[in-house]
PDB file of C-alpha atoms in Angstrom:
ATOM      1  CA  UNK J 275     126.981  53.143  68.053  1.00  0.00           C
ATOM      2  CA  UNK J 276     124.335  51.179  69.920  1.00  0.00           C
ATOM      3  CA  UNK J 277     121.439  52.442  72.030  1.00  0.00           C
ATOM      4  CA  UNK J 278     123.468  51.496  75.098  1.00  0.00           C
ATOM      5  CA  UNK J 279     126.406  53.579  73.782  1.00  0.00           C
ATOM      6  CA  UNK J 280     124.024  56.504  73.224  1.00  0.00           C
ATOM      7  CA  UNK J 281     122.714  56.089  76.774  1.00  0.00           C
ATOM      8  CA  UNK J 282     126.175  55.943  78.332  1.00  0.00           C
ATOM      9  CA  UNK J 283     127.534  58.823  76.239  1.00  0.00           C
ATOM     10  CA  UNK J 284     124.531  60.983  77.098  1.00  0.00           C
ATOM     11  CA  UNK J 285     124.801  60.261  80.822  1.00  0.00           C
ATOM     12  CA  UNK J 286     128.502  61.183  80.810  1.00  0.00           C
ATOM     13  CA  UNK J 287     127.981  64.412  78.875  1.00  0.00           C
ATOM     14  CA  UNK J 288     124.812  65.729  80.570  1.00  0.00           C
ATOM     15  CA  UNK J 289     124.859  64.764  84.267  1.00  0.00           C
ATOM     16  CA  UNK J 290     122.404  67.439  85.468  1.00  0.00           C
ATOM     17  CA  UNK J 291     119.473  66.512  83.228  1.00  0.00           C
ATOM     18  CA  UNK J 292     120.438  62.836  83.578  1.00  0.00           C
ATOM     19  CA  UNK J 293     119.767  63.094  87.302  1.00  0.00           C
ATOM     20  CA  UNK J 294     116.329  64.575  86.612  1.00  0.00           C
ATOM     21  CA  UNK J 295     115.576  61.922  83.990  1.00  0.00           C
ATOM     22  CA  UNK J 296     116.639  59.196  86.417  1.00  0.00           C
ATOM     23  CA  UNK J 297     114.159  60.473  89.004  1.00  0.00           C
ATOM     24  CA  UNK J 298     111.406  60.485  86.390  1.00  0.00           C
ATOM     25  CA  UNK J 299     112.377  57.007  85.214  1.00  0.00           C
ATOM     26  CA  UNK J 300     112.342  55.647  88.766  1.00  0.00           C
ATOM     27  CA  UNK J 301     108.918  57.227  89.297  1.00  0.00           C
ATOM     28  CA  UNK J 302     107.612  55.408  86.231  1.00  0.00           C
ATOM     29  CA  UNK J 303     109.595  52.153  86.270  1.00  0.00           C
ATOM     30  CA  UNK J 304     110.952  51.794  89.847  1.00  0.00           C
ATOM     31  CA  UNK J 305     114.614  51.465  88.849  1.00  0.00           C
ATOM     32  CA  UNK J 306     117.388  52.507  86.494  1.00  0.00           C
ATOM     33  CA  UNK J 307     118.679  49.646  84.383  1.00  0.00           C
ATOM     34  CA  UNK J 308     120.868  50.225  81.313  1.00  0.00           C
ATOM     35  CA  UNK J 309     119.215  47.186  79.782  1.00  0.00           C
ATOM     36  CA  UNK J 310     116.139  49.385  79.340  1.00  0.00           C
ATOM     37  CA  UNK J 311     118.016  52.381  77.947  1.00  0.00           C
ATOM     38  CA  UNK J 312     115.531  52.749  75.083  1.00  0.00           C
ATOM     39  CA  UNK J 313     112.661  53.589  77.434  1.00  0.00           C
ATOM     40  CA  UNK J 314     114.919  55.815  79.554  1.00  0.00           C
ATOM     41  CA  UNK J 315     115.030  58.328  76.699  1.00  0.00           C
ATOM     42  CA  UNK J 316     111.258  58.745  77.069  1.00  0.00           C
ATOM     43  CA  UNK J 317     111.857  59.613  80.721  1.00  0.00           C
ATOM     44  CA  UNK J 318     114.485  62.095  79.563  1.00  0.00           C
ATOM     45  CA  UNK J 319     111.924  63.735  77.264  1.00  0.00           C
ATOM     46  CA  UNK J 320     109.493  63.946  80.206  1.00  0.00           C
ATOM     47  CA  UNK J 321     112.163  65.555  82.385  1.00  0.00           C
ATOM     48  CA  UNK J 322     112.948  68.053  79.658  1.00  0.00           C
ATOM     49  CA  UNK J 323     109.238  68.790  79.211  1.00  0.00           C
ATOM     50  CA  UNK J 324     109.062  69.649  82.898  1.00  0.00           C
ATOM     51  CA  UNK J 325     112.082  71.920  82.509  1.00  0.00           C
ATOM     52  CA  UNK J 326     110.287  73.702  79.675  1.00  0.00           C
ATOM     53  CA  UNK J 327     107.155  74.222  81.760  1.00  0.00           C
ATOM     54  CA  UNK J 328     109.134  75.841  84.581  1.00  0.00           C
ATOM     55  CA  UNK J 329     110.817  78.159  82.086  1.00  0.00           C
ATOM     56  CA  UNK J 330     114.322  76.715  82.183  1.00  0.00           C
ATOM     57  CA  UNK J 331     116.847  78.490  80.020  1.00  0.00           C
ATOM     58  CA  UNK J 332     116.899  77.131  76.499  1.00  0.00           C
ATOM     59  CA  UNK J 333     120.651  77.831  76.430  1.00  0.00           C
ATOM     60  CA  UNK J 334     121.136  74.933  78.855  1.00  0.00           C
ATOM     61  CA  UNK J 335     119.625  72.498  76.375  1.00  0.00           C
ATOM     62  CA  UNK J 336     121.001  73.586  72.987  1.00  0.00           C
ATOM     63  CA  UNK J 337     123.972  71.236  73.407  1.00  0.00           C
ATOM     64  CA  UNK J 338     121.599  68.400  74.327  1.00  0.00           C
ATOM     65  CA  UNK J 339     119.658  68.884  71.102  1.00  0.00           C
ATOM     66  CA  UNK J 340     122.907  69.021  69.140  1.00  0.00           C
ATOM     67  CA  UNK J 341     123.993  65.765  70.793  1.00  0.00           C
ATOM     68  CA  UNK J 342     120.851  64.069  69.481  1.00  0.00           C
ATOM     69  CA  UNK J 343     121.176  65.625  66.027  1.00  0.00           C
ATOM     70  CA  UNK J 344     124.751  64.466  65.701  1.00  0.00           C
ATOM     71  CA  UNK J 345     123.987  61.015  67.087  1.00  0.00           C
ATOM     72  CA  UNK J 346     121.031  60.638  64.749  1.00  0.00           C
ATOM     73  CA  UNK J 347     123.058  61.609  61.687  1.00  0.00           C
ATOM     74  CA  UNK J 348     125.872  59.133  62.321  1.00  0.00           C
ATOM     75  CA  UNK J 349     123.995  56.147  63.748  1.00  0.00           C
ATOM     76  CA  UNK J 350     122.306  53.005  62.542  1.00  0.00           C
ATOM     77  CA  UNK J 351     118.555  52.411  62.442  1.00  0.00           C
ATOM     78  CA  UNK J 352     118.276  51.135  66.046  1.00  0.00           C
ATOM     79  CA  UNK J 353     119.700  54.350  67.459  1.00  0.00           C
ATOM     80  CA  UNK J 354     117.734  56.488  64.998  1.00  0.00           C
ATOM     81  CA  UNK J 355     114.524  54.719  66.041  1.00  0.00           C
ATOM     82  CA  UNK J 356     115.334  55.269  69.714  1.00  0.00           C
ATOM     83  CA  UNK J 357     115.956  58.980  69.202  1.00  0.00           C
ATOM     84  CA  UNK J 358     112.800  59.305  67.116  1.00  0.00           C
ATOM     85  CA  UNK J 359     110.344  57.141  69.061  1.00  0.00           C
ATOM     86  CA  UNK J 360     111.527  57.334  72.642  1.00  0.00           C
ATOM     87  CA  UNK J 361     112.876  60.900  72.765  1.00  0.00           C
ATOM     88  CA  UNK J 362     111.502  63.145  69.991  1.00  0.00           C
ATOM     89  CA  UNK J 363     107.945  61.799  69.914  1.00  0.00           C
ATOM     90  CA  UNK J 364     107.651  62.512  73.652  1.00  0.00           C
ATOM     91  CA  UNK J 365     109.046  66.030  73.537  1.00  0.00           C
ATOM     92  CA  UNK J 366     106.710  68.961  74.203  1.00  0.00           C
ATOM     93  CA  UNK J 367     104.024  66.734  75.763  1.00  0.00           C
ATOM     94  CA  UNK J 368     101.747  68.974  77.882  1.00  0.00           C
ATOM     95  CA  UNK J 369     104.123  71.922  77.488  1.00  0.00           C
ATOM     96  CA  UNK J 370     102.193  75.170  77.009  1.00  0.00           C
ATOM     97  CA  UNK J 371     102.824  76.517  73.489  1.00  0.00           C
ATOM     98  CA  UNK J 372     104.382  79.758  74.716  1.00  0.00           C
ATOM     99  CA  UNK J 373     106.910  77.762  76.762  1.00  0.00           C
ATOM    100  CA  UNK J 374     107.637  75.363  73.887  1.00  0.00           C
ATOM    101  CA  UNK J 375     108.467  78.068  71.333  1.00  0.00           C
ATOM    102  CA  UNK J 376     112.036  78.902  72.437  1.00  0.00           C
ATOM    103  CA  UNK J 377     112.937  75.202  72.599  1.00  0.00           C
ATOM    104  CA  UNK J 378     111.347  74.490  69.229  1.00  0.00           C
ATOM    105  CA  UNK J 379     113.332  77.343  67.694  1.00  0.00           C
ATOM    106  CA  UNK J 380     116.671  75.748  68.653  1.00  0.00           C
ATOM    107  CA  UNK J 381     115.651  72.151  67.939  1.00  0.00           C
ATOM    108  CA  UNK J 382     117.712  70.972  64.927  1.00  0.00           C
ATOM    109  CA  UNK J 383     115.787  70.576  61.690  1.00  0.00           C
ATOM    110  CA  UNK J 384     116.230  66.809  61.497  1.00  0.00           C
ATOM    111  CA  UNK J 385     114.579  66.455  64.932  1.00  0.00           C
ATOM    112  CA  UNK J 386     111.826  68.896  63.945  1.00  0.00           C
ATOM    113  CA  UNK J 387     111.115  66.749  60.885  1.00  0.00           C
ATOM    114  CA  UNK J 388     110.831  63.645  63.071  1.00  0.00           C
ATOM    115  CA  UNK J 389     108.467  65.441  65.452  1.00  0.00           C
ATOM    116  CA  UNK J 390     106.247  66.766  62.668  1.00  0.00           C
ATOM    117  CA  UNK J 391     106.365  63.400  60.901  1.00  0.00           C
ATOM    118  CA  UNK J 392     104.801  61.786  63.959  1.00  0.00           C
ATOM    119  CA  UNK J 393     102.526  64.531  65.306  1.00  0.00           C
ATOM    120  CA  UNK J 394     101.625  66.158  61.993  1.00  0.00           C
ATOM    121  CA  UNK J 395     102.270  69.642  63.334  1.00  0.00           C
ATOM    122  CA  UNK J 396     104.633  71.798  65.362  1.00  0.00           C
ATOM    123  CA  UNK J 397     104.130  71.894  69.137  1.00  0.00           C
ATOM    124  CA  UNK J 398     103.519  75.632  69.082  1.00  0.00           C
TER     125      UNK J 398
END
């Protein structure tokens, strides 16, 4: 699996949050271009952070977290780095702790370890 495969698979499986991430990516970068899929996952994290702040249902995003756990476990270093650096490191940014808790609770352990490895602590 390549980062581009991850990008295309994600977009096919999660069209609703993909639309929100696309809007965020366009706001930041002016366009959607699969060539820059790596940075798009940071926009996805930002879109998800917004969803957390407006109290979206965590149930909607459990499958998304599982997608990243599964992809991380079966991928090469390029995809692992993308999931870690572009997606996980940007999760929970400016999300109030009380809103982050339910999402943190369902985040798979491997993704929690990546988050804590970078930030040195839990988000809440």
